[in-house]
Tab-separated table of C-alpha atoms in Angstrom:
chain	number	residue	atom	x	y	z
V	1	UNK	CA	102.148	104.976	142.490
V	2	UNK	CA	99.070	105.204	140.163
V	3	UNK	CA	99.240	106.686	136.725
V	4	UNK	CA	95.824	108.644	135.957
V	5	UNK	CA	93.956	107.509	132.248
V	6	UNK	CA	91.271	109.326	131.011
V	7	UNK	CA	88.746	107.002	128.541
V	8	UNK	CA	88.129	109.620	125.645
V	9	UNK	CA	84.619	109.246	125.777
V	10	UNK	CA	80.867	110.387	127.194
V	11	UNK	CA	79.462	107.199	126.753
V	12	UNK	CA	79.071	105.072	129.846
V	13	UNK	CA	78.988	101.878	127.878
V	14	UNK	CA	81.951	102.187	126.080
V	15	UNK	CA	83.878	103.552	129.665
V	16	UNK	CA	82.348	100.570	131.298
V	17	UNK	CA	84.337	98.412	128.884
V	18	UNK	CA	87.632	99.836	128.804
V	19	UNK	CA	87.276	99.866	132.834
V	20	UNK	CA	86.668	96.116	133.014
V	21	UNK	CA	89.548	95.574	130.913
V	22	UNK	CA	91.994	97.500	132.353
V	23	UNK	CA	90.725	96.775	136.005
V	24	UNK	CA	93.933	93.775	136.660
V	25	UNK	CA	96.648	96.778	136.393
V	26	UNK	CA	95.990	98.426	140.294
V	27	UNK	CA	98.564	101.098	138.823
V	28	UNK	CA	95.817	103.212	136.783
V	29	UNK	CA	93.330	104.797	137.906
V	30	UNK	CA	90.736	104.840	135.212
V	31	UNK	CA	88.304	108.183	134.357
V	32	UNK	CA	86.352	109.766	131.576
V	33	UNK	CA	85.618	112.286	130.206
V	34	UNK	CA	82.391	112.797	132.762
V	35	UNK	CA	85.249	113.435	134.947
V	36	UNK	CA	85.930	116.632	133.272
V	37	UNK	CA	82.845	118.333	132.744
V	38	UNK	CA	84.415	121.454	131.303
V	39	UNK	CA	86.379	119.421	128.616
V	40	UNK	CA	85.476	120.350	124.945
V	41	UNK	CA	85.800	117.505	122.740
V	42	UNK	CA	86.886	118.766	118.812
V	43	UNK	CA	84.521	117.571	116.091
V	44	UNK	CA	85.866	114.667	114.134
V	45	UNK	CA	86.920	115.208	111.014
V	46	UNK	CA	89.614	112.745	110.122
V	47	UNK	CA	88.491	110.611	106.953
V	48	UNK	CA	89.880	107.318	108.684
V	49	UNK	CA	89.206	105.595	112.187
V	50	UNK	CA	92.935	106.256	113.170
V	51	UNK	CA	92.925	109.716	112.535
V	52	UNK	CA	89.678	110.237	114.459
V	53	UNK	CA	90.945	108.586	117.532
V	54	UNK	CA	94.236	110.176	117.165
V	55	UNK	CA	92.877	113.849	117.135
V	56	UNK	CA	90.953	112.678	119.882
V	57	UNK	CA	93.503	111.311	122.164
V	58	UNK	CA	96.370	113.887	121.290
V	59	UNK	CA	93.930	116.821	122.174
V	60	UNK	CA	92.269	115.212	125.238
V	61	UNK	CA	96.068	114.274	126.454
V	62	UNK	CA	96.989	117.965	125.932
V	63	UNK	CA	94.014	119.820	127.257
V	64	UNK	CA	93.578	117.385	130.220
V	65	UNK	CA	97.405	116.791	131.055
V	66	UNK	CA	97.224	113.467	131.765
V	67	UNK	CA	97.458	109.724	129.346
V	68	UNK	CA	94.576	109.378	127.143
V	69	UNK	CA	92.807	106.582	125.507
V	70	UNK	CA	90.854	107.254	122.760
V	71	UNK	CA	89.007	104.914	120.052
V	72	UNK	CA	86.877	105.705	116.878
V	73	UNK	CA	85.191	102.358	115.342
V	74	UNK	CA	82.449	102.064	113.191
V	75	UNK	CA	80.900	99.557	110.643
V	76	UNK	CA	82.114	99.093	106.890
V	77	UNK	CA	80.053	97.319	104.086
V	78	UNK	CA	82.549	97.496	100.921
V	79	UNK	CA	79.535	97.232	98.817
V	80	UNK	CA	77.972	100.469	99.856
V	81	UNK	CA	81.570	102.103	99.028
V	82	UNK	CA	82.618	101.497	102.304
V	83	UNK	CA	79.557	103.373	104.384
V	84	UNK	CA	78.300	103.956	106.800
V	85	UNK	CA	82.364	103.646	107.679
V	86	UNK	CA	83.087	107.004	110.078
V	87	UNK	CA	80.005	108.240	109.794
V	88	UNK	CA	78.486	105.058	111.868
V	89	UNK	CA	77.182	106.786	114.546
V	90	UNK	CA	75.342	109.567	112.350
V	91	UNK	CA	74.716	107.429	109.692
V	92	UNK	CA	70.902	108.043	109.977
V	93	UNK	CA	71.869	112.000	110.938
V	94	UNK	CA	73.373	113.805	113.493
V	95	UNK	CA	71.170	112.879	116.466
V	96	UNK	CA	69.952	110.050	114.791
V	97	UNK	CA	69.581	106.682	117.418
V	98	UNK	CA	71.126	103.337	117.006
V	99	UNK	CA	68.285	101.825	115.913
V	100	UNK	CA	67.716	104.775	113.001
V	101	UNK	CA	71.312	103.889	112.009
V	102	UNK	CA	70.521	100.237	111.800
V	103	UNK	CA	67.223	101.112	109.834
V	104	UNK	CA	69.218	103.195	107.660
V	105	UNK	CA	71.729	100.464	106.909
V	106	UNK	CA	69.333	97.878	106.265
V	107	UNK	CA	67.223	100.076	103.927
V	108	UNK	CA	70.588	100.942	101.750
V	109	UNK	CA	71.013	97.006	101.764
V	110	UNK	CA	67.695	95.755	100.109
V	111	UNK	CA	69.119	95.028	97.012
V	112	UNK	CA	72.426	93.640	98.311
V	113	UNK	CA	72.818	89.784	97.824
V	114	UNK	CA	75.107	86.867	99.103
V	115	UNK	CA	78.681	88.178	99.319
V	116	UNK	CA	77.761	91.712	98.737
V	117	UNK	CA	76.026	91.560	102.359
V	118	UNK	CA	79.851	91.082	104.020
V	119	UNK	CA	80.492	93.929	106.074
V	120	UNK	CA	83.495	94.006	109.069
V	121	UNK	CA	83.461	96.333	112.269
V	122	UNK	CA	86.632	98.045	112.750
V	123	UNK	CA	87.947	100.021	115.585
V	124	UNK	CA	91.595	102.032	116.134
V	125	UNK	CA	92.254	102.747	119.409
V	126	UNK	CA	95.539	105.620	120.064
V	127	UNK	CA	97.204	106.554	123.291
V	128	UNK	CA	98.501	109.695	124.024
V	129	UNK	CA	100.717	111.488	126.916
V	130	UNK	CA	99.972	115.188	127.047
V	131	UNK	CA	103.784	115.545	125.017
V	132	UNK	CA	101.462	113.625	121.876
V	133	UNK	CA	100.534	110.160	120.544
V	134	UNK	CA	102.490	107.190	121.746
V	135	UNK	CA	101.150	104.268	120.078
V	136	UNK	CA	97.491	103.129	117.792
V	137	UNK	CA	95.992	99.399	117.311
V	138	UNK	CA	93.054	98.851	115.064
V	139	UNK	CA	91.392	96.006	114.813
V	140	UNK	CA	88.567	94.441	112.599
V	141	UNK	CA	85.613	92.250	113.604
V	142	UNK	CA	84.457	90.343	109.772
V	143	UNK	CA	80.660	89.173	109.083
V	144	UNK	CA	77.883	89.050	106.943
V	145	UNK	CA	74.662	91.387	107.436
């Protein structure tokens, strides 16, 4: 018997990813979102990683009827008050590119020095059946920029 997942996300990348890690259990079968082209995603508005990926899972899970797995990561540099944090990915504006992020970042961190140049990547993934969230994990990634 296979139990259906659906990867909370539009980008290939990311669903690429979660599909290579998940490929040794033959008892899911693995979509995304592109698999449900009618699917409206809600806008994130949570003020934390984990409550991003929770809305997202919890409403995808619902909507979709089916287990979701949903993430929301981003990039934190304490010494910029914690930014660009959940804004990562718009950091530079909403349709703004990776690289305008990254040239966003690095202009706020000119005048940043030795340890104030330590940043750390975090990302919370949450699971969901459509009946609501079963479980989160966040993890953090720590470096220097």
């Amino acid at each position: 018997m296979s139990i259906q997942i659906v990867i909370a996300s539009h980008n290939m990348h990311k669903v690429r990813e979660f599909k290579a890690m998940l490929k040794g259990n033959a008892s899911l079968d693995v979509l995304s979102l592109a698999n449900f082209p009618d699917f409206v995603a809600l806008p994130e508005t949570g003020k934390t990683f984990e409550e991003n990926a929770i809305s997202k899972a919890v409403h995808a899970a619902k909507t979709l009827h089916c287990f979701v797995l949903a993430d929301d990561s981003g990039l934190i540099v304490p010494a910029l008050s914690g930014a660009p944090g959940i804004y990562s990915a718009r950091f530079a504006g909403l349709q703004a590119t990776d690289f305008e992020n990254r040239k966003k970042l690095l202009s706020e961190m000119t005048n940043l020095v030795d340890e104030e140049r330590n940043a750390y990547y975090e990302c919370c993934l949450a699971l969901a059946s459509p009946d609501g969230l079963i479980k989160t994990a966040t993890g953090t990634c720590v470096g220097t920029i």
